[in-house]
mmCIF file of C-alpha atoms (C1' of nucleotides) and ligand atoms in Angstrom:
data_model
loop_
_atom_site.group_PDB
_atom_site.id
_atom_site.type_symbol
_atom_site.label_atom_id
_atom_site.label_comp_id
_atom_site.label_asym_id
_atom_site.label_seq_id
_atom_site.Cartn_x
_atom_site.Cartn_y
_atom_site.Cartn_z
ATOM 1 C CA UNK I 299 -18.348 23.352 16.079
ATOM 2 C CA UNK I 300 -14.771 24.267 17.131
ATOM 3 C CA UNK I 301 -15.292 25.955 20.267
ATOM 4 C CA UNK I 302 -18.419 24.701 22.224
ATOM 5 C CA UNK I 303 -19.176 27.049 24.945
ATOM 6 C CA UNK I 304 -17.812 30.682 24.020
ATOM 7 C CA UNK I 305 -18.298 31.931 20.729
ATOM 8 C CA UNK I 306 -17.577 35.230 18.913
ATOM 9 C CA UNK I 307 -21.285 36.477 20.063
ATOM 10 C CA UNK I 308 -20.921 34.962 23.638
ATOM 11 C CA UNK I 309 -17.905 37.444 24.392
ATOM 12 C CA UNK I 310 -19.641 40.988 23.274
ATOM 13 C CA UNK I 311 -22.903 39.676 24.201
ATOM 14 C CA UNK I 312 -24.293 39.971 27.733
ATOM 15 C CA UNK I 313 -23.310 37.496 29.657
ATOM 16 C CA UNK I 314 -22.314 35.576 33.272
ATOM 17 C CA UNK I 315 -18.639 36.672 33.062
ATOM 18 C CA UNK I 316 -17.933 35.478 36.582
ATOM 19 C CA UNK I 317 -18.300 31.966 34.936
ATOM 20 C CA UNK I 318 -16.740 32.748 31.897
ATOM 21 C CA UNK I 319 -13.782 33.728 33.607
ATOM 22 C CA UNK I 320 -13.284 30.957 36.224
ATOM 23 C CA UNK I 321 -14.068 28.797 33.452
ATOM 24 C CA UNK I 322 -11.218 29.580 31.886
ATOM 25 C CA UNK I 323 -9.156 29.994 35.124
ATOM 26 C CA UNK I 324 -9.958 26.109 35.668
ATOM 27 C CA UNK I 325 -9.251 25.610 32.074
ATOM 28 C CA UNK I 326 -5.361 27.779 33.012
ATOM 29 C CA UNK I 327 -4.594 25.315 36.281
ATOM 30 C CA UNK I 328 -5.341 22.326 34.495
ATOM 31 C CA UNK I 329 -3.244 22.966 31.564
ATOM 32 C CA UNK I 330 -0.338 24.290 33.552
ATOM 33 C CA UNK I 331 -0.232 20.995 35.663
ATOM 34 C CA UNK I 332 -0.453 19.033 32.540
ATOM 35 C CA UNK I 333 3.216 20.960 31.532
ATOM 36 C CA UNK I 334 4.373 21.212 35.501
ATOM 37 C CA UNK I 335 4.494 24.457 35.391
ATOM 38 C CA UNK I 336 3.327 26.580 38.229
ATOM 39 C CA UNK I 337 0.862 29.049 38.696
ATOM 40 C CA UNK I 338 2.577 31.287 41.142
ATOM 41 C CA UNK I 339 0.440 33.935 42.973
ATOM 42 C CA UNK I 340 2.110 36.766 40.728
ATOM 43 C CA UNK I 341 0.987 35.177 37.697
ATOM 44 C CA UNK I 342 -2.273 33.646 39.075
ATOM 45 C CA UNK I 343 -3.005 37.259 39.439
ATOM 46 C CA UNK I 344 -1.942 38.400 36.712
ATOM 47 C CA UNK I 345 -4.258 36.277 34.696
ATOM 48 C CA UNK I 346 -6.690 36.946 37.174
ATOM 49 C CA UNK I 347 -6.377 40.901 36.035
ATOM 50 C CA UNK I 348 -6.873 40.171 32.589
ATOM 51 C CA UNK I 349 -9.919 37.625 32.777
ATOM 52 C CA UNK I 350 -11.803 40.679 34.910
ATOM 53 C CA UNK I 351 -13.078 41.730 31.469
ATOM 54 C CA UNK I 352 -12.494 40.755 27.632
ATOM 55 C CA UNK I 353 -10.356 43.857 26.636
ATOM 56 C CA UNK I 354 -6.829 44.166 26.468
ATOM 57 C CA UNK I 355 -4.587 45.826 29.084
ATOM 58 C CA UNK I 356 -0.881 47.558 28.729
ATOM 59 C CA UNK I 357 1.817 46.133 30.761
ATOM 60 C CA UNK I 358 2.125 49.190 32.578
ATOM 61 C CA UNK I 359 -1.797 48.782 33.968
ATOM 62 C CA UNK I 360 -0.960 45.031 34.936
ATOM 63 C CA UNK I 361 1.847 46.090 36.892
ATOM 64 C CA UNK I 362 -0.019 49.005 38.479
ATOM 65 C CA UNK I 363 -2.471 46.701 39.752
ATOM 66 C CA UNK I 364 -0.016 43.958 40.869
ATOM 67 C CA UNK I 365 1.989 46.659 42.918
ATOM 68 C CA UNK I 366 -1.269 48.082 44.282
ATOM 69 C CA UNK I 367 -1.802 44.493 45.570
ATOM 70 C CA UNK I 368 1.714 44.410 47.370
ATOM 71 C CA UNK I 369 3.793 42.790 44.418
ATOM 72 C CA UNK I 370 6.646 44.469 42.990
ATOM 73 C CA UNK I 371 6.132 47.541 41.142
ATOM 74 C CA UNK I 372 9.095 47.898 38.563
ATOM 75 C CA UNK I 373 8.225 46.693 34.762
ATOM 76 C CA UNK I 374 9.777 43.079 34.841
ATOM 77 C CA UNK I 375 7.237 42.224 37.549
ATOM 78 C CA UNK I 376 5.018 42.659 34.585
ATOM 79 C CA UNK I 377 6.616 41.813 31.652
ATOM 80 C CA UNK I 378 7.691 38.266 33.159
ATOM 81 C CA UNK I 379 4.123 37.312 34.426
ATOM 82 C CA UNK I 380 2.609 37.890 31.122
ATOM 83 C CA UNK I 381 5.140 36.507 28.852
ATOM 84 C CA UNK I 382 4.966 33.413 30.823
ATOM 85 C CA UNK I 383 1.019 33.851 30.001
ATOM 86 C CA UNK I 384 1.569 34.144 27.015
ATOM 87 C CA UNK I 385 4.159 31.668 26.326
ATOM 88 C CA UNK I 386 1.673 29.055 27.949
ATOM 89 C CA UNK I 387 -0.924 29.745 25.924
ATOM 90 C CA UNK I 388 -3.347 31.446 29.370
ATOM 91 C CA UNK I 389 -3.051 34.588 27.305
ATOM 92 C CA UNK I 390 -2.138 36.230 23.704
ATOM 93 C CA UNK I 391 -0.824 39.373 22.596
ATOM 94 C CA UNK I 392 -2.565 41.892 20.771
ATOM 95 C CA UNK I 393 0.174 43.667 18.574
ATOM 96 C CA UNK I 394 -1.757 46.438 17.026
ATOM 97 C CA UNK I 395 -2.681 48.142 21.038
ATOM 98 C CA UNK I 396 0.954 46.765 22.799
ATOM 99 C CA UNK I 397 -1.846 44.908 25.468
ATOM 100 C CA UNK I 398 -3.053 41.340 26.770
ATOM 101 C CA UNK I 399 -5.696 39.711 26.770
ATOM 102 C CA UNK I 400 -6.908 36.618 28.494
ATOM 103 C CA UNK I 401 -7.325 33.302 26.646
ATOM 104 C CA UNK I 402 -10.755 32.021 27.424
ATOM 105 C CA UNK I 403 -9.952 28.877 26.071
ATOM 106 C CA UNK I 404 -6.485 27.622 27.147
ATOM 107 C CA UNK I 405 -7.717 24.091 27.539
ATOM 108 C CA UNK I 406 -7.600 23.431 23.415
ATOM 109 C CA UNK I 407 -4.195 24.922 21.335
ATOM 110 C CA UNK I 408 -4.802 27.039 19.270
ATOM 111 C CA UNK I 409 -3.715 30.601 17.262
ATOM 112 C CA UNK I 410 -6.625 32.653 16.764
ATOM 113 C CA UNK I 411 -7.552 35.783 14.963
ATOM 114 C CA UNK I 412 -8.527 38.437 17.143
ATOM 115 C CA UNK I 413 -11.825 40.554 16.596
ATOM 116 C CA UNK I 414 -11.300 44.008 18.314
ATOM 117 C CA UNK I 415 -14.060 46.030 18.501
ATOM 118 C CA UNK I 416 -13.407 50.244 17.959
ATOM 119 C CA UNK I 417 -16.407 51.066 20.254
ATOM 120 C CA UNK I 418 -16.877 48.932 23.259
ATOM 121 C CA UNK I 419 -13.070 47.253 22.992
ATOM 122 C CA UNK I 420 -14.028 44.315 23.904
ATOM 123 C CA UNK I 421 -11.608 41.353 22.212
ATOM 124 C CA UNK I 422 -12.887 37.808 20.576
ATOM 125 C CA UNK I 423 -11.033 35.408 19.129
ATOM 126 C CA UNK I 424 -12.140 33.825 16.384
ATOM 127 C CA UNK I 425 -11.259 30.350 14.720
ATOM 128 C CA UNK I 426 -8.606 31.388 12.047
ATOM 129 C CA UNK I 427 -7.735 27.976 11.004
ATOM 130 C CA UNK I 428 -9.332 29.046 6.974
ATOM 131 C CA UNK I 429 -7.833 32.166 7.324
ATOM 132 C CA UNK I 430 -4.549 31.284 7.841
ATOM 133 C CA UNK I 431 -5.295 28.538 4.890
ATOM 134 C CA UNK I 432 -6.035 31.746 3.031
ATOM 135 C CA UNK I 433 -2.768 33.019 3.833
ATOM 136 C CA UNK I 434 -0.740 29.983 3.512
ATOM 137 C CA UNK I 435 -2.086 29.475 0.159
ATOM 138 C CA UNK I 436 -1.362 33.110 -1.291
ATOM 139 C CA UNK I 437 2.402 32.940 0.184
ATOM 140 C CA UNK I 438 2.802 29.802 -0.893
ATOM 141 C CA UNK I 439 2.340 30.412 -4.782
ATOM 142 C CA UNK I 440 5.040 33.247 -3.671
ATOM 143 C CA UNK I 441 7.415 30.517 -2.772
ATOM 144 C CA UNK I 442 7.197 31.929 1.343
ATOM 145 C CA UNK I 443 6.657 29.545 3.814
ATOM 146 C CA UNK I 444 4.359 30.699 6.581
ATOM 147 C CA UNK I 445 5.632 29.911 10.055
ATOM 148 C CA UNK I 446 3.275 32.156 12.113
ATOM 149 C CA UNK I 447 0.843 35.010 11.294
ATOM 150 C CA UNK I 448 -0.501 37.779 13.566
ATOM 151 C CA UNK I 449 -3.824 38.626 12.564
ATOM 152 C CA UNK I 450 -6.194 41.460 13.870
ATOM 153 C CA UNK I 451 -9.281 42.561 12.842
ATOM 154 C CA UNK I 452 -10.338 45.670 14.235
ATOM 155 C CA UNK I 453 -14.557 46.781 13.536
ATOM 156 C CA UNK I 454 -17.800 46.716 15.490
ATOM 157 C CA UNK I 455 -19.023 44.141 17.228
ATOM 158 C CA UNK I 456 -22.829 43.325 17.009
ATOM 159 C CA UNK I 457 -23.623 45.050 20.228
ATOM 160 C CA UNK I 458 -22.082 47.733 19.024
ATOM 161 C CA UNK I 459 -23.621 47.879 15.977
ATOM 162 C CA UNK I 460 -27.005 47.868 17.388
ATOM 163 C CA UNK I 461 -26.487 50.804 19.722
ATOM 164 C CA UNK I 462 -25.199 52.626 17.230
ATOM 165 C CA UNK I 463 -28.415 52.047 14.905
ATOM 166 C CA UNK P 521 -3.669 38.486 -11.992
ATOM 167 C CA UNK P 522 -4.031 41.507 -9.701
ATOM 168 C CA UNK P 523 -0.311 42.697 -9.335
ATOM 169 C CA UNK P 524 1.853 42.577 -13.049
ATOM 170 C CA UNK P 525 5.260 43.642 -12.361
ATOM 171 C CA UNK P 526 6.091 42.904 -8.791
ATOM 172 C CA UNK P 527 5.286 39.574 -7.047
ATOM 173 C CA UNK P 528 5.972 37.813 -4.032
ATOM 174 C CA UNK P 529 8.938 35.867 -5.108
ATOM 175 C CA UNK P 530 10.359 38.982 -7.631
ATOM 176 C CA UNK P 531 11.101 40.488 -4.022
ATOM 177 C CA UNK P 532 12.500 37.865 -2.864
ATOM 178 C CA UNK P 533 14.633 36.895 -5.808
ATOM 179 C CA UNK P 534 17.654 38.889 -6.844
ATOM 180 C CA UNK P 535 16.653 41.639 -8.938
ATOM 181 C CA UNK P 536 17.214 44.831 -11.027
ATOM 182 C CA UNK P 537 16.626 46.645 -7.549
ATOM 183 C CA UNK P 538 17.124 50.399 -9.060
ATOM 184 C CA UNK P 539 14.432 50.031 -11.431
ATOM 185 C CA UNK P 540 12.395 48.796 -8.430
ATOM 186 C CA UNK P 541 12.838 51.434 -7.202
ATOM 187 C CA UNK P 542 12.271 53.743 -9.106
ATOM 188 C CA UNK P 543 9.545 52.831 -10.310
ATOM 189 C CA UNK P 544 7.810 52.988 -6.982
ATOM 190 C CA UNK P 545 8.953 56.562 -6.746
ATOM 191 C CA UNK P 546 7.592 57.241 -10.305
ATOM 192 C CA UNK P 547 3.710 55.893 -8.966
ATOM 193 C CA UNK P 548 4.624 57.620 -5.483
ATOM 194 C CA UNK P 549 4.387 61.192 -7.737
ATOM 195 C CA UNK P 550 2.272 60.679 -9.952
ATOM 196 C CA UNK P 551 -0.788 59.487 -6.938
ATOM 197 C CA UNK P 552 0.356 61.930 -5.251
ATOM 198 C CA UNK P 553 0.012 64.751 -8.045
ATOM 199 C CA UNK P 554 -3.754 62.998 -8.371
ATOM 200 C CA UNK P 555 -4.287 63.547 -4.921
ATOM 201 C CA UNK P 556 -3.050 66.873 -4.595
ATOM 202 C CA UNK P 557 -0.903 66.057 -2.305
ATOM 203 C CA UNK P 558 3.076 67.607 -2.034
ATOM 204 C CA UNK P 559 6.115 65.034 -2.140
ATOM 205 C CA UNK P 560 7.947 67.659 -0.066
ATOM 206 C CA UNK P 561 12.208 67.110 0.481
ATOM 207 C CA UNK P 562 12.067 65.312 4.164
ATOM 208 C CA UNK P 563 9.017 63.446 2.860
ATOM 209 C CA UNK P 564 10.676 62.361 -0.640
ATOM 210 C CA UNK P 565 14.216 61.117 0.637
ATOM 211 C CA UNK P 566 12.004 59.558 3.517
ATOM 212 C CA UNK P 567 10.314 57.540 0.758
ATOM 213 C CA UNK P 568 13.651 57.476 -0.794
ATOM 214 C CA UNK P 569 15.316 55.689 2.407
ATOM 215 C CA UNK P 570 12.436 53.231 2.697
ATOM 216 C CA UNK P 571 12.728 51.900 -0.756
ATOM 217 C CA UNK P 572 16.453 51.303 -0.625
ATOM 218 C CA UNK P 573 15.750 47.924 0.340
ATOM 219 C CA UNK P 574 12.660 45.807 0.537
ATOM 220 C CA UNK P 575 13.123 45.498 4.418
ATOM 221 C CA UNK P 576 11.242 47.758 7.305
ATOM 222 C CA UNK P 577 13.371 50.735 9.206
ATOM 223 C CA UNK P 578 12.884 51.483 12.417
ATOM 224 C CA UNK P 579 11.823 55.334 13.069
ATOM 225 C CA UNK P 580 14.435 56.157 14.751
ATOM 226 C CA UNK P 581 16.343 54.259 11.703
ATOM 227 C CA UNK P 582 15.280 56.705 9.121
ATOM 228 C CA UNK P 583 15.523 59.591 11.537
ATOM 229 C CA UNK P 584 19.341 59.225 11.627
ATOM 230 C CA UNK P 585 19.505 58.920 7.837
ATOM 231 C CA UNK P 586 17.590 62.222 7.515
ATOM 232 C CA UNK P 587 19.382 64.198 10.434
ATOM 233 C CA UNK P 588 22.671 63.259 8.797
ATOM 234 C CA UNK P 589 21.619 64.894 5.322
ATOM 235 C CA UNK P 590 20.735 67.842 7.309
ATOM 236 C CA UNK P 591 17.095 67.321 7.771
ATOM 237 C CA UNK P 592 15.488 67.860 11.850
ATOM 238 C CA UNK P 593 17.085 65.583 14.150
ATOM 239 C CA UNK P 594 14.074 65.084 16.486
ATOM 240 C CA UNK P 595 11.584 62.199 16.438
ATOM 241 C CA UNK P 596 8.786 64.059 15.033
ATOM 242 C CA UNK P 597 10.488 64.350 12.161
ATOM 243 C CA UNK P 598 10.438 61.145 10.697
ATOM 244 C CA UNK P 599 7.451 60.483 12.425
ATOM 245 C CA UNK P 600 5.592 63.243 10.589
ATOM 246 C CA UNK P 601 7.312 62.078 6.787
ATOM 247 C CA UNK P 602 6.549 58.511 7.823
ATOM 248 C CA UNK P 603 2.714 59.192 8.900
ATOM 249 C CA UNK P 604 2.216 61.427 5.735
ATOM 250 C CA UNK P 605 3.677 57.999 3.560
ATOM 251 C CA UNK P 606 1.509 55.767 4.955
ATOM 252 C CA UNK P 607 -1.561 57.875 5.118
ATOM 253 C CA UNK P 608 -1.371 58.431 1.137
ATOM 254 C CA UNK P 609 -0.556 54.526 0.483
ATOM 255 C CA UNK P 610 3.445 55.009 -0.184
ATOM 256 C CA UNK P 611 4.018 53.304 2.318
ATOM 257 C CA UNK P 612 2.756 50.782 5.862
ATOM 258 C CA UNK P 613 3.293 50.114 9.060
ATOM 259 C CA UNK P 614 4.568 46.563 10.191
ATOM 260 C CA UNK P 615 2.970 45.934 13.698
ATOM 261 C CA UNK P 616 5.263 43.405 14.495
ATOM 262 C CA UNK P 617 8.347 45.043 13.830
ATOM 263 C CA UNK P 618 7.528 48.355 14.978
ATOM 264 C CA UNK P 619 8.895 49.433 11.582
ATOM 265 C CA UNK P 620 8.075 50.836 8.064
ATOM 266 C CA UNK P 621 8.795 49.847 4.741
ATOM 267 C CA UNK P 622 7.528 51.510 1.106
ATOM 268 C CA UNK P 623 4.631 50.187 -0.268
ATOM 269 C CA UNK P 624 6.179 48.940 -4.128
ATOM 270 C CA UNK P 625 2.599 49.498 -5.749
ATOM 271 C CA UNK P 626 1.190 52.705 -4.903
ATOM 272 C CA UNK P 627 -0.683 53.727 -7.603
ATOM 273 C CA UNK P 628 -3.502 50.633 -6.748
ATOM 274 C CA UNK P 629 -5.462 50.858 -3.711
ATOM 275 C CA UNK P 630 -4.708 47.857 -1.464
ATOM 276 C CA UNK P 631 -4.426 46.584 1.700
ATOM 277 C CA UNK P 632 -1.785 43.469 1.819
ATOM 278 C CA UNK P 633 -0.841 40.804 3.723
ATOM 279 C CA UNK P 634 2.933 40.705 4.977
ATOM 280 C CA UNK P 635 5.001 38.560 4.182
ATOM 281 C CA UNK P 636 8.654 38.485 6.217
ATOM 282 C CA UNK P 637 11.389 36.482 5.958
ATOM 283 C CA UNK P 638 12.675 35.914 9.058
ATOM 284 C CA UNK P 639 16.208 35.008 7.993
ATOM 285 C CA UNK P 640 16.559 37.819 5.358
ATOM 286 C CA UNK P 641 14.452 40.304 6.882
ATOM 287 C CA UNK P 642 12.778 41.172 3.346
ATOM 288 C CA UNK P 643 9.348 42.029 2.898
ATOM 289 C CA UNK P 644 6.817 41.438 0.045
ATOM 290 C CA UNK P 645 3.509 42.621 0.190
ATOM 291 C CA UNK P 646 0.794 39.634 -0.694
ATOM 292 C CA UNK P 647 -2.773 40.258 -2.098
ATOM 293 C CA UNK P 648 -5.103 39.816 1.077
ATOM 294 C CA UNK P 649 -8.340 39.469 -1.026
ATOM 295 C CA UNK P 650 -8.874 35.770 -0.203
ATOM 296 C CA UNK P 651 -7.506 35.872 3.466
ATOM 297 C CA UNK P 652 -9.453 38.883 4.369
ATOM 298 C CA UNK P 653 -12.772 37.310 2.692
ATOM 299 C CA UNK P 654 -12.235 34.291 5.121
ATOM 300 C CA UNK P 655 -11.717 36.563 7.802
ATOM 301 C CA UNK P 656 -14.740 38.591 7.289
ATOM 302 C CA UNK P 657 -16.298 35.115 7.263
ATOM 303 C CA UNK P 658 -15.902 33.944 10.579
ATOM 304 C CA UNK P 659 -16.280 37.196 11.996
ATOM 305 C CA UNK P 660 -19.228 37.826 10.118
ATOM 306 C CA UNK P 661 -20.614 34.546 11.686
ATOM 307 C CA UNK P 662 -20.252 35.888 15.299
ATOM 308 C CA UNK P 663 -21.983 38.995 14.367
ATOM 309 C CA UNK P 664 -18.385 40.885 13.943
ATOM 310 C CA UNK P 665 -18.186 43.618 11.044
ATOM 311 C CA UNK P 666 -14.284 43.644 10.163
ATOM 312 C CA UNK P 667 -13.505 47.028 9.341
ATOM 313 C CA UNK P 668 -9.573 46.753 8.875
ATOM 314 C CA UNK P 669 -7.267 44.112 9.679
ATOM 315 C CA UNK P 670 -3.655 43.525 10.375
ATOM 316 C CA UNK P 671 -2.136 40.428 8.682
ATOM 317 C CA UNK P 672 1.476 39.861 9.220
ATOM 318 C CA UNK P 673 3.412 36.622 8.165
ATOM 319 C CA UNK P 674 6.338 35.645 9.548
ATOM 320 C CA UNK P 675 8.160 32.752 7.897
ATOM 321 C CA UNK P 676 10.667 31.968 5.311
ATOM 322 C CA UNK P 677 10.957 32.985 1.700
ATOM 323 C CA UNK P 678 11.971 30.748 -1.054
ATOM 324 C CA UNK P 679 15.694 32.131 -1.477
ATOM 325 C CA UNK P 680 16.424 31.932 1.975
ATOM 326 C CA UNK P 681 14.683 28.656 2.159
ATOM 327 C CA UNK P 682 17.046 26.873 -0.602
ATOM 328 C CA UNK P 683 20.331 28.122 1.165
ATOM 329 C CA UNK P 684 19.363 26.763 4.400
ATOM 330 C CA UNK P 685 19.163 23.689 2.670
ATOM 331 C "C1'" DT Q 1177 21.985 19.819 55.072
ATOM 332 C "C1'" DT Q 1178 23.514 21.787 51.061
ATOM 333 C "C1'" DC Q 1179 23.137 22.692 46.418
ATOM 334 C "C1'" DT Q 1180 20.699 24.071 42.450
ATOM 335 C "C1'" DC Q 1181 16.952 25.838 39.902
ATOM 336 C "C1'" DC Q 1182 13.700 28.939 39.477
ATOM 337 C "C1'" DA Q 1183 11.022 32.860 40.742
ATOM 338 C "C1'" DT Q 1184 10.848 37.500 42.410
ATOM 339 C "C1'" DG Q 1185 12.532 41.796 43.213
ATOM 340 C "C1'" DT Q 1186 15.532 45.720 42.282
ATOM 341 C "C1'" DT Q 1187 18.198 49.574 39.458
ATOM 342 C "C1'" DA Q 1188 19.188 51.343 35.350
ATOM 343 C "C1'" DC Q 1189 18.613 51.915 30.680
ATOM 344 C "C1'" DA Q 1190 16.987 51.524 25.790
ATOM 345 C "C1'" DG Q 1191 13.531 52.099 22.339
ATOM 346 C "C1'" DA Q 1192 9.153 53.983 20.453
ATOM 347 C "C1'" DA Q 1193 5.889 57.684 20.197
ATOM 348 C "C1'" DT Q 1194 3.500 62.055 21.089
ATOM 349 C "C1'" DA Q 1195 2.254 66.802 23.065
ATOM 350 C "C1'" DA Q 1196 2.991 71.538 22.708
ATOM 351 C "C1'" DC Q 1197 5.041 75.337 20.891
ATOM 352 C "C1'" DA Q 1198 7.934 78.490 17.518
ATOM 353 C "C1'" DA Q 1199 9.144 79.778 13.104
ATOM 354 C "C1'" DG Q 1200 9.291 79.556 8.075
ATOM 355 C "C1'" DT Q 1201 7.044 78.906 3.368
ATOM 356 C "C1'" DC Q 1202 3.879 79.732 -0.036
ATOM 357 C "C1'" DA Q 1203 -0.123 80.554 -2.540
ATOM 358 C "C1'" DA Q 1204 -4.641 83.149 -2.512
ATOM 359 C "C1'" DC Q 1205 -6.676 87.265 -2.077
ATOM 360 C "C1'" DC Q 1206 -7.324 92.231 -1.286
ATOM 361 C "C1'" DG K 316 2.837 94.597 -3.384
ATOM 362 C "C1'" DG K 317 1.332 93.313 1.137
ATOM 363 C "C1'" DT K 318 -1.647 90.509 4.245
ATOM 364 C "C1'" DT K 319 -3.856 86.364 5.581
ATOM 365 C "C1'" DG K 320 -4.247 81.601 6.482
ATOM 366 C "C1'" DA K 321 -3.043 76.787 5.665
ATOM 367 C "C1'" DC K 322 0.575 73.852 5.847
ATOM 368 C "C1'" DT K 323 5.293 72.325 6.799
ATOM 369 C "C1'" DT K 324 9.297 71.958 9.426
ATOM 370 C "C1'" DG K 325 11.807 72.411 13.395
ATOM 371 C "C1'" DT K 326 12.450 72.445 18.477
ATOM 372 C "C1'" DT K 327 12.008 70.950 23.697
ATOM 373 C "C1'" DA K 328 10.110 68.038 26.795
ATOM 374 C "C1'" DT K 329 7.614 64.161 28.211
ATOM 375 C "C1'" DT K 330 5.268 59.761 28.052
ATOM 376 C "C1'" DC K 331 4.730 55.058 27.012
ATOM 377 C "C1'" DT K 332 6.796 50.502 26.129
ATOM 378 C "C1'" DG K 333 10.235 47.100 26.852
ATOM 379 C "C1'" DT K 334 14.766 44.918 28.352
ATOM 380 C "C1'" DA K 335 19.510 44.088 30.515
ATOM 381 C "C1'" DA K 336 21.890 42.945 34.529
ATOM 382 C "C1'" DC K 337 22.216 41.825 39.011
ATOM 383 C "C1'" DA K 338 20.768 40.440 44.080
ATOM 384 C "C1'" DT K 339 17.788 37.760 47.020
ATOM 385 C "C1'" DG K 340 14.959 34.021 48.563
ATOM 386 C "C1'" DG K 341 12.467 29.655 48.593
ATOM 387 C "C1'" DA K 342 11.401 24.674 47.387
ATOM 388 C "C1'" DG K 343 12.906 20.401 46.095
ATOM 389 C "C1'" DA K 344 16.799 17.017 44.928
ATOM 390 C "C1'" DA K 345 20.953 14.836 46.415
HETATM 391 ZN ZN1 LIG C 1976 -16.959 36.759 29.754
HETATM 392 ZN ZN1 LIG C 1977 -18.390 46.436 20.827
HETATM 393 ZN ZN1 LIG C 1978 13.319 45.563 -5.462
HETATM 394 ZN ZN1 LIG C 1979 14.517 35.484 3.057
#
DNA sequence: TTCTCCATGTTACAGAATAACAAGTCAACC
DNA sequence: GGTTGACTTGTTATTCTGTAACATGGAGAA
């Protein structure tokens, strides 16, 4: 049981997403004062942005939101909250859709596959610790040495699914 | 053993490059030709361009290649050859790199993981099977139906690994 | 206090991708 | 042979994404 509280299910499923999302602010403040580094009110709100749902936003809809909030409104206001998001592990970045998402999980490290779904967009991360053992193995009997691996599924979640049917 | 000729480390590895090559062009044709499809000019020296090396180009790389052999000299140009490549399997789309690079086994349906060097640059293309079963896995155990996936590697191959040492 | 580090903001630009339209090619069909 | 219709190639113009370079301002250390 890697990840107690949110699962795969828990994020497309129903749910109390107020929780879920100061859950993982908590989870955000107490890493970050673990490194020493600071949550500044740009960046508090730009992870505040992301957690309001689980899908992925552009940089360009962060920063329209941060500058309709009073904060600057030219890219690098943008770009520089989320990369330090992302670089501290509050948030990840989808490379298929150019977007962010949240972490909901900051507390534990970790380098997950992300589960995108083509209906409701909604983003999961799932434990990829076999897949990238997967990987690892087949590039290994190639002589490559993996040092880091994107990995993106994109299908329906089970939500999804079920409206559809 | 899925994938004769070509392997991970034959990229890799010095090599008789022009039969490489050429080869991949040969397959390119003849799906193609199954398919119905037409290998026009743009969209053959496109293909042509891409297998010059195993690393990915840019689309604005291969659009100054073809507007200096006389082809269009606007972006929809190589976007259009490009788009045609990798919607008949001649050729995919690295995520990471914003960039394309020709598929060396066309004539077999597939769906790789990627493999790049990141001293080199080169790419190989590495049977997914396994790593995409594992994936469907955990997804499948959150109720998540993985309907494609991006896998993208980024570490170092065995060549450049042994002159770094 | 003063100095330094870091964060925030700006302007300006670079890089990647697509929308919308015009014109040419070519084979099928009358 | 000429006409039609699908496809291909080319253009202009615009949008979306991302970064470089520089100026300002604040909070803590010396
Ligand atoms: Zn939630
Ligand atoms: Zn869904
Ligand atoms: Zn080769
Ligand atoms: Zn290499």
């Amino acid at each position: 049981m890697p990840r107690p509280e949110i699962d795969i299910a828990g994020v497309f499923a129903p749910h109390d997403h107020k929780t879920c999302a100061s859950r993982a602010l908590d989870e955000a403040e107490a890493r970050l004062l673990a490194e020493g580094a600071r949550l500044t009110p740009v960046r508090r709100r730009t992870l505040e942005i992301l957690l309001e749902s689980h899908r992925a936003l552009g940089a360009y809809d962060v920063l329209d939101r941060l500058a309709a909030e009073g904060f600057g409104r030219q890219p690098p206001v943008a770009y520089r909250a989320l990369e330090f998001l992302v670089q501290h592990g509050l948030a990840h970045r989808l490379q298929r859709l150019n977007a962010f998402t949240a972490c909901l999980h900051p507390g534990s490290d970790h380098n997950p596959a992300f589960l995108i779904c083509r209906s409701c967009d909604k983003i999961a991360e799932a434990n990829a610790g076999e897949v990238r053992e997967a990987l690892a193995d087949v590039a290994g009997h190639g002589g490559f040495r993996v040092e880091r691996a994107t990995i993106e599924a994109l299908g329906l979640c089970n939500a999804c699914a079920e409206a559809e049917a």
